[in-house]
PDB file of C-alpha atoms in Angstrom:
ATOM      1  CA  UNK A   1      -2.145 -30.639  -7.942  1.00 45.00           C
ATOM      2  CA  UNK A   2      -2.774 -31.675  -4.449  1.00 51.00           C
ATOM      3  CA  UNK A   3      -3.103 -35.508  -4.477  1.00 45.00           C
ATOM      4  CA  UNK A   4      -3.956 -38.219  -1.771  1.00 43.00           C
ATOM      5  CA  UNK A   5      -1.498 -40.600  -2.938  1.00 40.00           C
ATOM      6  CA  UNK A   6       1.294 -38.243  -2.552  1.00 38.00           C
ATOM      7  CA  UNK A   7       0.834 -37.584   1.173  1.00 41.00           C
ATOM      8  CA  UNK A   8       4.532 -36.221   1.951  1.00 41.00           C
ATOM      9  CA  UNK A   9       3.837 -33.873  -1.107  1.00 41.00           C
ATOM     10  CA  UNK A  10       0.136 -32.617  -0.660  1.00 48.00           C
ATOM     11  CA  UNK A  11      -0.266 -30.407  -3.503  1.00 49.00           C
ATOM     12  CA  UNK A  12       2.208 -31.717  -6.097  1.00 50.00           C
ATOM     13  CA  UNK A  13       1.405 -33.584  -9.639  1.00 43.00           C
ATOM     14  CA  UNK A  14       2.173 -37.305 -10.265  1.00 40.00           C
ATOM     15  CA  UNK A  15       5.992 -36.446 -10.978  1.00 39.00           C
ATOM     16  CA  UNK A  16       6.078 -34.804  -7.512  1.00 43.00           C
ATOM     17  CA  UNK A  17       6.074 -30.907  -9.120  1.00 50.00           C
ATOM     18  CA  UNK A  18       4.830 -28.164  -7.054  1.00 55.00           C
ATOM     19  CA  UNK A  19       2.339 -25.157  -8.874  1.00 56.00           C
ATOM     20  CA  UNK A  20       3.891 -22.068  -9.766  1.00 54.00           C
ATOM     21  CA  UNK A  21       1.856 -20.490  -7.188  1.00 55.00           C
ATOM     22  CA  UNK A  22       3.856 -22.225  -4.292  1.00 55.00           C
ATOM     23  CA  UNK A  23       7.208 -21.484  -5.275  1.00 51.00           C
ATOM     24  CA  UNK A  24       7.698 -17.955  -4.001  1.00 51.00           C
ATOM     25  CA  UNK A  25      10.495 -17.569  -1.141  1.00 43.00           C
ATOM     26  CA  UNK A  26      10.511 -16.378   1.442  1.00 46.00           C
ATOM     27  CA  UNK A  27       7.214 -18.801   3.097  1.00 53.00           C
ATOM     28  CA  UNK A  28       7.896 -18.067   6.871  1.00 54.00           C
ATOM     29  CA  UNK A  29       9.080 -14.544   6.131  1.00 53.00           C
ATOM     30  CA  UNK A  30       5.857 -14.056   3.972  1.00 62.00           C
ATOM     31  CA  UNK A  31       3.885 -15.774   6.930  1.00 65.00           C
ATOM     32  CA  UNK A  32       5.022 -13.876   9.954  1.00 61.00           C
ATOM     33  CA  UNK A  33       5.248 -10.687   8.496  1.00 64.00           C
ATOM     34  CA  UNK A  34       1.708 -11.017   6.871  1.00 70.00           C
ATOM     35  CA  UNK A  35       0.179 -11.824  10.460  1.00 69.00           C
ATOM     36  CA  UNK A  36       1.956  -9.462  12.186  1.00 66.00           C
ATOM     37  CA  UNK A  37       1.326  -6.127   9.655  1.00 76.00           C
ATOM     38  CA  UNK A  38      -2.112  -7.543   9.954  1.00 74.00           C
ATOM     39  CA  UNK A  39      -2.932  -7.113  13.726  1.00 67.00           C
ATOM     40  CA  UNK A  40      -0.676  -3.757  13.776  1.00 67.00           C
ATOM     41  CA  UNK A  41      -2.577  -2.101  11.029  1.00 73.00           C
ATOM     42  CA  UNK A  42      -5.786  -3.172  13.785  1.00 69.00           C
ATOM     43  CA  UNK A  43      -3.771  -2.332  17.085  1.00 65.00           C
ATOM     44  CA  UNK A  44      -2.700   1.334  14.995  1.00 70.00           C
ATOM     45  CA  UNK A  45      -5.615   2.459  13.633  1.00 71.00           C
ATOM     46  CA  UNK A  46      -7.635   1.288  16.944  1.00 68.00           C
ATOM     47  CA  UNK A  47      -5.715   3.653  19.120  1.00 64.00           C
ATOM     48  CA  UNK A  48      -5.958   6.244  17.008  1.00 71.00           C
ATOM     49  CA  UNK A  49      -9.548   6.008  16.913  1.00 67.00           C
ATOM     50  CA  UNK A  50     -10.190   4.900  20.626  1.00 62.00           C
ATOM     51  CA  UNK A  51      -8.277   8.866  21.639  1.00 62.00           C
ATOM     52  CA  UNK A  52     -10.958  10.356  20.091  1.00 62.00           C
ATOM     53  CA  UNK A  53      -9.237  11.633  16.291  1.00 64.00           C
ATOM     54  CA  UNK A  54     -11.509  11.793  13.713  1.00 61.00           C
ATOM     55  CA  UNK A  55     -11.154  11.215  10.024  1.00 69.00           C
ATOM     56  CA  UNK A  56     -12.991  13.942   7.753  1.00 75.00           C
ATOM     57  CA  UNK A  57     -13.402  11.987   4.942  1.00 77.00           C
ATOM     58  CA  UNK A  58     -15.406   9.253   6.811  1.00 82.00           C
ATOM     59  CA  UNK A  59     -18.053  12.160   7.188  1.00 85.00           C
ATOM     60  CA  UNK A  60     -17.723  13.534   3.876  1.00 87.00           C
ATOM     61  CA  UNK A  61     -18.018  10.161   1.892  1.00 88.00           C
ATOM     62  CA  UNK A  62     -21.014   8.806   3.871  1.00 90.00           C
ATOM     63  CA  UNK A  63     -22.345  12.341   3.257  1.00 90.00           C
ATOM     64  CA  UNK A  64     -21.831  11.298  -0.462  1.00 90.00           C
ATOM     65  CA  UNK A  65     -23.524   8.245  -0.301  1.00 91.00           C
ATOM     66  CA  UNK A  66     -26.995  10.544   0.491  1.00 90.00           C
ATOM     67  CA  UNK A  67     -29.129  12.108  -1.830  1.00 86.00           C
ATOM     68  CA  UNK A  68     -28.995  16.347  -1.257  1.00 82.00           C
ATOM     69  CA  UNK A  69     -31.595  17.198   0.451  1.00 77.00           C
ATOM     70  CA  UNK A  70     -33.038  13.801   1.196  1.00 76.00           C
ATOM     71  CA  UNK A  71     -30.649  12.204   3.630  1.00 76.00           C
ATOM     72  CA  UNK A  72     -33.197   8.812   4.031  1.00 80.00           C
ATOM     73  CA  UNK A  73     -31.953   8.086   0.567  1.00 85.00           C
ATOM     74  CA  UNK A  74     -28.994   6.745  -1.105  1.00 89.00           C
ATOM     75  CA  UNK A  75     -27.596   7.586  -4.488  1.00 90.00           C
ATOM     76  CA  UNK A  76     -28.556   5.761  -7.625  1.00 89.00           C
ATOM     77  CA  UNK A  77     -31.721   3.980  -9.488  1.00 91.00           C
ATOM     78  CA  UNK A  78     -33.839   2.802  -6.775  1.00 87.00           C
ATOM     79  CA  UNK A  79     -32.680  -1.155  -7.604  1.00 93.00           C
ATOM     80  CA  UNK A  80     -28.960  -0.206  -6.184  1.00 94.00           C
ATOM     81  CA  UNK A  81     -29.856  -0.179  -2.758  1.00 92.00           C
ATOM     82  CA  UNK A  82     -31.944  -3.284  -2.798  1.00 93.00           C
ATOM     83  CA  UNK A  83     -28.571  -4.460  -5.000  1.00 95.00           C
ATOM     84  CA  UNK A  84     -26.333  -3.560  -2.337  1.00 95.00           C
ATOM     85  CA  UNK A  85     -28.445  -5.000   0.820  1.00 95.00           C
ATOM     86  CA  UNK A  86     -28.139  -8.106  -1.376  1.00 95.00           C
ATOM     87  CA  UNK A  87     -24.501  -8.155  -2.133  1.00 96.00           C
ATOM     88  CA  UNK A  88     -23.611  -7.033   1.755  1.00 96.00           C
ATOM     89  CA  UNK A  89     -25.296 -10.110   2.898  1.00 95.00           C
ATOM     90  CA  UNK A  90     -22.424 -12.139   1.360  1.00 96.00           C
ATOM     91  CA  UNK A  91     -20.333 -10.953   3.817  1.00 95.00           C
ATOM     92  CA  UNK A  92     -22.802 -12.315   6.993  1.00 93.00           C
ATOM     93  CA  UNK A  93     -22.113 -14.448   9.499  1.00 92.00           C
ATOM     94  CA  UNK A  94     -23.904 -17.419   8.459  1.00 94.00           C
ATOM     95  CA  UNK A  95     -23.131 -16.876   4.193  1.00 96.00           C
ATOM     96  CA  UNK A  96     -19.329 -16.801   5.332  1.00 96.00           C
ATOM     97  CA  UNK A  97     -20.092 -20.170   7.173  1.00 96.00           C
ATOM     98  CA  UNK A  98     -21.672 -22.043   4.648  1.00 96.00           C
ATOM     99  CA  UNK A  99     -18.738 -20.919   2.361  1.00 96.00           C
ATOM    100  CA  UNK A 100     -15.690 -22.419   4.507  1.00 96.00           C
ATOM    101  CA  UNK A 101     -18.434 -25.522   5.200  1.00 96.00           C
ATOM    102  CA  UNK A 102     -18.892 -26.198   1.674  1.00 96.00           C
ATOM    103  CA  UNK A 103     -15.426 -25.456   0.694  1.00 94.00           C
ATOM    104  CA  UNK A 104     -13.976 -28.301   3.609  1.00 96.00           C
ATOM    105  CA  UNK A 105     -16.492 -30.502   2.598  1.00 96.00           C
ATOM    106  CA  UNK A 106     -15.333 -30.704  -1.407  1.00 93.00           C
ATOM    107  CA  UNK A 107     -11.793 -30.668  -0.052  1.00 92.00           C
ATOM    108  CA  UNK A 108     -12.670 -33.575   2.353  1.00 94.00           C
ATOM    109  CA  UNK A 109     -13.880 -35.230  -0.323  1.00 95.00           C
ATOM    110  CA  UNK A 110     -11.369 -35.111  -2.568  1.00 90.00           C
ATOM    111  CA  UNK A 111      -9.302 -35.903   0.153  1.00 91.00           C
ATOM    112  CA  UNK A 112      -7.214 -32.893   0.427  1.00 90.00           C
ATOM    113  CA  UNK A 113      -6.649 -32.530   3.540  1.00 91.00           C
ATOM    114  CA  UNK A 114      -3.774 -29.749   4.437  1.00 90.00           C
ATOM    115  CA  UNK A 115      -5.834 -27.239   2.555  1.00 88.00           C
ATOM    116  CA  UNK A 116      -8.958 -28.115   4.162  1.00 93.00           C
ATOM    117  CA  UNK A 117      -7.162 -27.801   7.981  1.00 94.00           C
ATOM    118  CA  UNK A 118      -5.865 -24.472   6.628  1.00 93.00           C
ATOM    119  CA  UNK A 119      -9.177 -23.299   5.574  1.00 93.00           C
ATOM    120  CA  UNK A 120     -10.787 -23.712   9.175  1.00 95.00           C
ATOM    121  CA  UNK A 121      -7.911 -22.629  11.262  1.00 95.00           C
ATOM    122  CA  UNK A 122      -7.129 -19.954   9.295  1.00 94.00           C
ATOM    123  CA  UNK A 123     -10.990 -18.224   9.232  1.00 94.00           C
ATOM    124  CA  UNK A 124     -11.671 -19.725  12.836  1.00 95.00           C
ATOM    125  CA  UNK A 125      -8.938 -17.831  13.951  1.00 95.00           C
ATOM    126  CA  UNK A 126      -8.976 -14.905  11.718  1.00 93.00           C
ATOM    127  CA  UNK A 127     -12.878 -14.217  12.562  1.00 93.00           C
ATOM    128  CA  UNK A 128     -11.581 -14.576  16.292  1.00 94.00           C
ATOM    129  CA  UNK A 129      -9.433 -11.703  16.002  1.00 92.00           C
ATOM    130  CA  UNK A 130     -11.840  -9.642  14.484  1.00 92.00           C
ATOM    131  CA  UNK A 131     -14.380 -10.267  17.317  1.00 92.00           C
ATOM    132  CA  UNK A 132     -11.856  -9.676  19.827  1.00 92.00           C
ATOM    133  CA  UNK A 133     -10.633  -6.331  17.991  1.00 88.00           C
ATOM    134  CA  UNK A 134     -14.387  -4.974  17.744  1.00 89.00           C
ATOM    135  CA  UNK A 135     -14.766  -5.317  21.718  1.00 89.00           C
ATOM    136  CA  UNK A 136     -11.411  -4.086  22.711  1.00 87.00           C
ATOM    137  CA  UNK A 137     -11.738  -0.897  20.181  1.00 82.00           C
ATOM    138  CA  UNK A 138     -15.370   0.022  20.941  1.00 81.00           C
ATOM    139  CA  UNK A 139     -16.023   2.222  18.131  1.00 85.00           C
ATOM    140  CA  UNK A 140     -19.570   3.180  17.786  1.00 85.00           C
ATOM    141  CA  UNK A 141     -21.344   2.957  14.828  1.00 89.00           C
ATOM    142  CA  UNK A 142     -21.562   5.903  12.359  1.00 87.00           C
ATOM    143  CA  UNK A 143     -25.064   8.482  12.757  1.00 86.00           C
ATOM    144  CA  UNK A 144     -24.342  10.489  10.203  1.00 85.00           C
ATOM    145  CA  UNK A 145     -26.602   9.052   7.926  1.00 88.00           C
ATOM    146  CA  UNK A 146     -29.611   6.215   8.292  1.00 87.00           C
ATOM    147  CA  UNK A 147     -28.949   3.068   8.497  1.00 88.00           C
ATOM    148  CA  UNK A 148     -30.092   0.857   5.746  1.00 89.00           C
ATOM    149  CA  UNK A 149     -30.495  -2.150   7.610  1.00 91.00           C
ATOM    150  CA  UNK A 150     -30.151  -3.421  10.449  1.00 89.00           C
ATOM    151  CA  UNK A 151     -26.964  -3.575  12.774  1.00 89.00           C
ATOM    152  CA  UNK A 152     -26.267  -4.613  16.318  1.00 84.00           C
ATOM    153  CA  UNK A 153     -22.014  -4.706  16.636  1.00 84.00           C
ATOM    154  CA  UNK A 154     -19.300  -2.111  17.365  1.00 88.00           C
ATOM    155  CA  UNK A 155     -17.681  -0.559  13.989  1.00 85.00           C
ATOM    156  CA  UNK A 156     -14.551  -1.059  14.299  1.00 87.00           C
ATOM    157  CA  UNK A 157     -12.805  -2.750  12.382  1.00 88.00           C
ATOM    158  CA  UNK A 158     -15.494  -3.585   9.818  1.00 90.00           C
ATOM    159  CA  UNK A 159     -17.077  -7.175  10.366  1.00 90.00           C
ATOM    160  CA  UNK A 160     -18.713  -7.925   6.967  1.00 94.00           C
ATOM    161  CA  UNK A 161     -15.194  -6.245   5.254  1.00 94.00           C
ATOM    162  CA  UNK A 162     -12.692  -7.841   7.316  1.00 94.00           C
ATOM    163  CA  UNK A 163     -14.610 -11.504   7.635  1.00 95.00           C
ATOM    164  CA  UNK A 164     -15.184 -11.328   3.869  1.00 95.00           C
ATOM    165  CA  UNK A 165     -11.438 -11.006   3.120  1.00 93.00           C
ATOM    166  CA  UNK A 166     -10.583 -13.616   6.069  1.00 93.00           C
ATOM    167  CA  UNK A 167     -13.087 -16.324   3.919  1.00 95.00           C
ATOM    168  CA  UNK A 168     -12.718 -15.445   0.433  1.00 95.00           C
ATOM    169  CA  UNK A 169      -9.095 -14.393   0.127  1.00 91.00           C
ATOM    170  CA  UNK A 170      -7.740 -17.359   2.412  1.00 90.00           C
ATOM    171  CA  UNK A 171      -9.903 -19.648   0.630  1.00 91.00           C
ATOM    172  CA  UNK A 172      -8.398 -18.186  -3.005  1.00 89.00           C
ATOM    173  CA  UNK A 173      -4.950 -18.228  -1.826  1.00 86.00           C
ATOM    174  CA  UNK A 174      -4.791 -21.965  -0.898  1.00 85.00           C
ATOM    175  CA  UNK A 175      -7.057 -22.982  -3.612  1.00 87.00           C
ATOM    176  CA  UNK A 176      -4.596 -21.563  -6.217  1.00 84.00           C
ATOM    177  CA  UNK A 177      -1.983 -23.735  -4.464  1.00 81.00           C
ATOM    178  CA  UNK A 178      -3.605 -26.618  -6.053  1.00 82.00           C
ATOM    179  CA  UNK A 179      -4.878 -25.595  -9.280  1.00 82.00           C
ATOM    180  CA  UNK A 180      -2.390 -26.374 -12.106  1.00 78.00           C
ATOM    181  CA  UNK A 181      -3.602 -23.807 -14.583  1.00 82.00           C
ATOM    182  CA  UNK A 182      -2.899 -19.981 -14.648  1.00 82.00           C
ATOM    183  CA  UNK A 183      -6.373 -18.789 -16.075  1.00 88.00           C
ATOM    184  CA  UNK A 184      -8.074 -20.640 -13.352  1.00 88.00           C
ATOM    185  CA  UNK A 185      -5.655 -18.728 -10.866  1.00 85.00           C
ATOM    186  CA  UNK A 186      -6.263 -15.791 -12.050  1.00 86.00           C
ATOM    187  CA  UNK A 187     -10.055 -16.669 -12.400  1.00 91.00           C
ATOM    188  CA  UNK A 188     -10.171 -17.722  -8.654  1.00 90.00           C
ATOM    189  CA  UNK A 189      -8.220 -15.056  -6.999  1.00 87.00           C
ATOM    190  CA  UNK A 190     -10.106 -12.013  -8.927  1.00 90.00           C
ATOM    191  CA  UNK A 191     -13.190 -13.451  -8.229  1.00 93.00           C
ATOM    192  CA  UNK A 192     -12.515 -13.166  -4.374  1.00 92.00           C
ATOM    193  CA  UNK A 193     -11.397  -9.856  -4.509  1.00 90.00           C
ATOM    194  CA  UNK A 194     -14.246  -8.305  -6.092  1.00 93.00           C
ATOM    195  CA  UNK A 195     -16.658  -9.934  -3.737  1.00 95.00           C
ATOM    196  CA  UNK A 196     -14.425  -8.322  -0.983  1.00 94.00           C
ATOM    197  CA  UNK A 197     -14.431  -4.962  -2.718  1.00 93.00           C
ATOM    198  CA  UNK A 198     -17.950  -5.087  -3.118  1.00 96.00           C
ATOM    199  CA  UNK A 199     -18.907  -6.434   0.234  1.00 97.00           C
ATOM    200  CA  UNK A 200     -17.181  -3.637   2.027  1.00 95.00           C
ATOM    201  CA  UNK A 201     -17.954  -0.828  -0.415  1.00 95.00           C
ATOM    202  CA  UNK A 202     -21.951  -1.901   0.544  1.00 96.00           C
ATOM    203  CA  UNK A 203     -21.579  -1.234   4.660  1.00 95.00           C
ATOM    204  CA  UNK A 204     -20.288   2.681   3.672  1.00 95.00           C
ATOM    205  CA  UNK A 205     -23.086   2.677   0.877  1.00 94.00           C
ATOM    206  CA  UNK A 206     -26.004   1.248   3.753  1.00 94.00           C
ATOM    207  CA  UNK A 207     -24.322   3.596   6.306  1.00 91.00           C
ATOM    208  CA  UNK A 208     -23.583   1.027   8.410  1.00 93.00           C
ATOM    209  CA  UNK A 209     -19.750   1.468   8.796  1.00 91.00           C
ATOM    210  CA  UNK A 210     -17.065   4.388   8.552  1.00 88.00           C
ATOM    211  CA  UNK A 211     -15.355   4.219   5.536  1.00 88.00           C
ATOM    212  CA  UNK A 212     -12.300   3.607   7.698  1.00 87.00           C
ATOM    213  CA  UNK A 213     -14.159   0.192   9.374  1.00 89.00           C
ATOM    214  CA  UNK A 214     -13.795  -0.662   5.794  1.00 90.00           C
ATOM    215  CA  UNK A 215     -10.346   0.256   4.514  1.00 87.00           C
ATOM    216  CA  UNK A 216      -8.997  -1.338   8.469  1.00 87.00           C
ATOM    217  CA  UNK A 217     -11.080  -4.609   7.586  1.00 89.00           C
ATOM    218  CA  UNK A 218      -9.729  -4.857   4.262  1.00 89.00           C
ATOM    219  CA  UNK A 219      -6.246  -4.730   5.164  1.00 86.00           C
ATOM    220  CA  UNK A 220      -6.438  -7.337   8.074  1.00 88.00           C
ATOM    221  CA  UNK A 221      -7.901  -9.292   5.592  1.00 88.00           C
ATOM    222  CA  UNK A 222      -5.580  -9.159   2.693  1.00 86.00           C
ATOM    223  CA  UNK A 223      -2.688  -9.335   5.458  1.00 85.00           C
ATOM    224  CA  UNK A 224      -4.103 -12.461   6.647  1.00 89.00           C
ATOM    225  CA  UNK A 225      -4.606 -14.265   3.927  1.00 88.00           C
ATOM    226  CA  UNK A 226      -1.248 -13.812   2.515  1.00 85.00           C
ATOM    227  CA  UNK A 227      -0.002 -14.930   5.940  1.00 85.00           C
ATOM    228  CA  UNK A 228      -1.626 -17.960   5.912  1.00 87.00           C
ATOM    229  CA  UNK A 229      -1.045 -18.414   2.090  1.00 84.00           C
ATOM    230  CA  UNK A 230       2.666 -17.987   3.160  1.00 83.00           C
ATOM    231  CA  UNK A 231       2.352 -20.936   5.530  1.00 86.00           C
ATOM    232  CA  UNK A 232       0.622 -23.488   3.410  1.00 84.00           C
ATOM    233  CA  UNK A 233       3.103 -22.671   0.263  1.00 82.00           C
ATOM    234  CA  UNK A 234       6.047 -23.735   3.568  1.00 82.00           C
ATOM    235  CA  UNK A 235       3.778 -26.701   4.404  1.00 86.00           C
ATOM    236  CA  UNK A 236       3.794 -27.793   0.771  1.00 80.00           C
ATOM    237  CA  UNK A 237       7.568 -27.358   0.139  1.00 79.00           C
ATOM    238  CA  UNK A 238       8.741 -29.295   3.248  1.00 78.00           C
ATOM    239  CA  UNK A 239       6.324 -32.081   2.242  1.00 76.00           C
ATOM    240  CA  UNK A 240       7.805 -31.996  -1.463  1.00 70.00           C
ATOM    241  CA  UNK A 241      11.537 -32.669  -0.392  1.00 66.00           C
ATOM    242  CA  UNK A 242      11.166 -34.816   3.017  1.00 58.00           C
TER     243      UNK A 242
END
C-alpha cells in the first residue's frame, strides 16, 4: 500500500511491491485516450443535439416513468419517489463536495499524498468540464413530464450523472491503487458504480433530465476516471523504479 516512508514509491508495500491494480500497461495510453474519448463522446453528442435531432426514446422512456393517465405521478409504491429524491441528492453539488473533502482529509492524514492531489485535480477539473459543456451545449431541460423537484441548469450533459461518476469513480479508481486486498477492490469499485447507476437513473425517474443527459454524463464519467486512474497507476510506476 501507499506508504509515507516510501516517498519515491507512493503506493507500494514495505518490500517496495506495487498492487495488482497498478500494473496494467499501457498508463499514458490508458490516460490520454480515456480523456480524450471522454470530451468527444461530450463534443459528439452535443452537436448532435445543439442541430436540433431528437432521440425518440428520450420521450418514450420519460413517458414510462408516468403513471397512464396521471402524468403528475411516477411509477411505483408511493415511498419510491421520496426514495429516489433521496438517492439523487447524492449526486448534488455540495454531497459531491463533502465526499472529495472527507476523502483528502483521511488521505492527508494518513499522509498519502499523490492520491489525495489526484483526487482534487482530477474532480476540480472534471466538474469544470462539465460546467463548461452545459453552457456551451444549451440543451433545455425536458417538459415532457413534471418535474419532481426542483432544477435551475441546462440538461446537457447530465450534472448529478456526470459529477457523480467524476467523484465516485475517480475516487474508487485511485483508492484501489492502494488497497492490497482484492475483495476490498472489488468492494470499493462496485460500490461506486451503483451509486452512479442509481444517481443518474433518479434525474430520468424525477423528470429532470433526458435519458440521453444521463447515458452522455455517464460516459464522461467512466472515461474520466479511467483517464485519471491511468495517470496515477504511471505516477506510481515511475516512483517504484526511480
Amino acid at each position: 500500500m501507499e506508504h509515507p516512508h516510501l516517498p519515491r514509491a507512493q503506493g507500494a508495500d514495505a518490500a517496495g511491491h506495487l498492487p495488482d491494480a497498478v500494473r496494467h500497461p499501457p498508463w499514458l495510453l490508458w490516460a490520454a485516450s480515456g480523456l480524450a474519448i471522454a470530451t468527444a463522446i461530450v463534443a459528439l453528442v452535443g452537436w448532435i443535439i445543439d442541430r436540433g435531432h431528437a432521440f425518440a426514446f428520450d420521450r418514450s422512456i420519460l413517458l414510462a416513468m408516468r403513471r397512464t393517465g396521471d402524468m403528475p405521478h411516477p411509477i411505483g409504491p408511493a415511498w419510491l419517489e421520496g426514495l429516489m429524491i433521496d438517492i439523487t441528492t447524492l449526486g448534488g453539488g455540495l454531497t459531491l463536495t463533502l465526499i472529495v473533502v472527507l476523502t483528502v482529509s483521511f488521505l492527508a492524514i494518513r499522509r498519502l499524498w499523490l492520491t489525495a492531489g489526484l483526487v482534487v485535480t482530477a474532480t476540480v477539473l472534471g466538474s469544470l468540464v462539465i460546467h463548461i459543456a452545459k453552457e456551451v451545449i444549451a440543451r433545455p431541460r425536458p417538459q415532457v413530464v413534471d418535474h419532481l423537484v426542483h432544477v435551475s441548469s441546462l440538461s446537457f450533459p447530465s450534472g448529478h450523472s456526470a459529477n457523480s461518476a467524476i467523484v465516485y469513480l475517480t475516487i474508487a479508481t485511485l483508492l484501489v491503487q492502494i488497497v492490497d486486498t482484492r475483495a476490498a477492490r472489488n468492494f470499493i469499485l462496485i460500490t461506486a458504480g451503483l451509486l452512479v447507476a442509481a444517481i443518474g437513473c433518479s434525474r430520468v425517474y424525477l423528470g429532470v433530465h433526458w435519458p440521453t443527459d444521463v447515458l452522455a454524463g455517464w460516459s464522461f464519467g467512466i472515461f474520466w476516471a479511467l483517464g485519471w486512474w491511468a495517470l496515477g497507476a504511471w505516477i506510481r510506476i515511475r516512483r517504484s523504479v526511480d
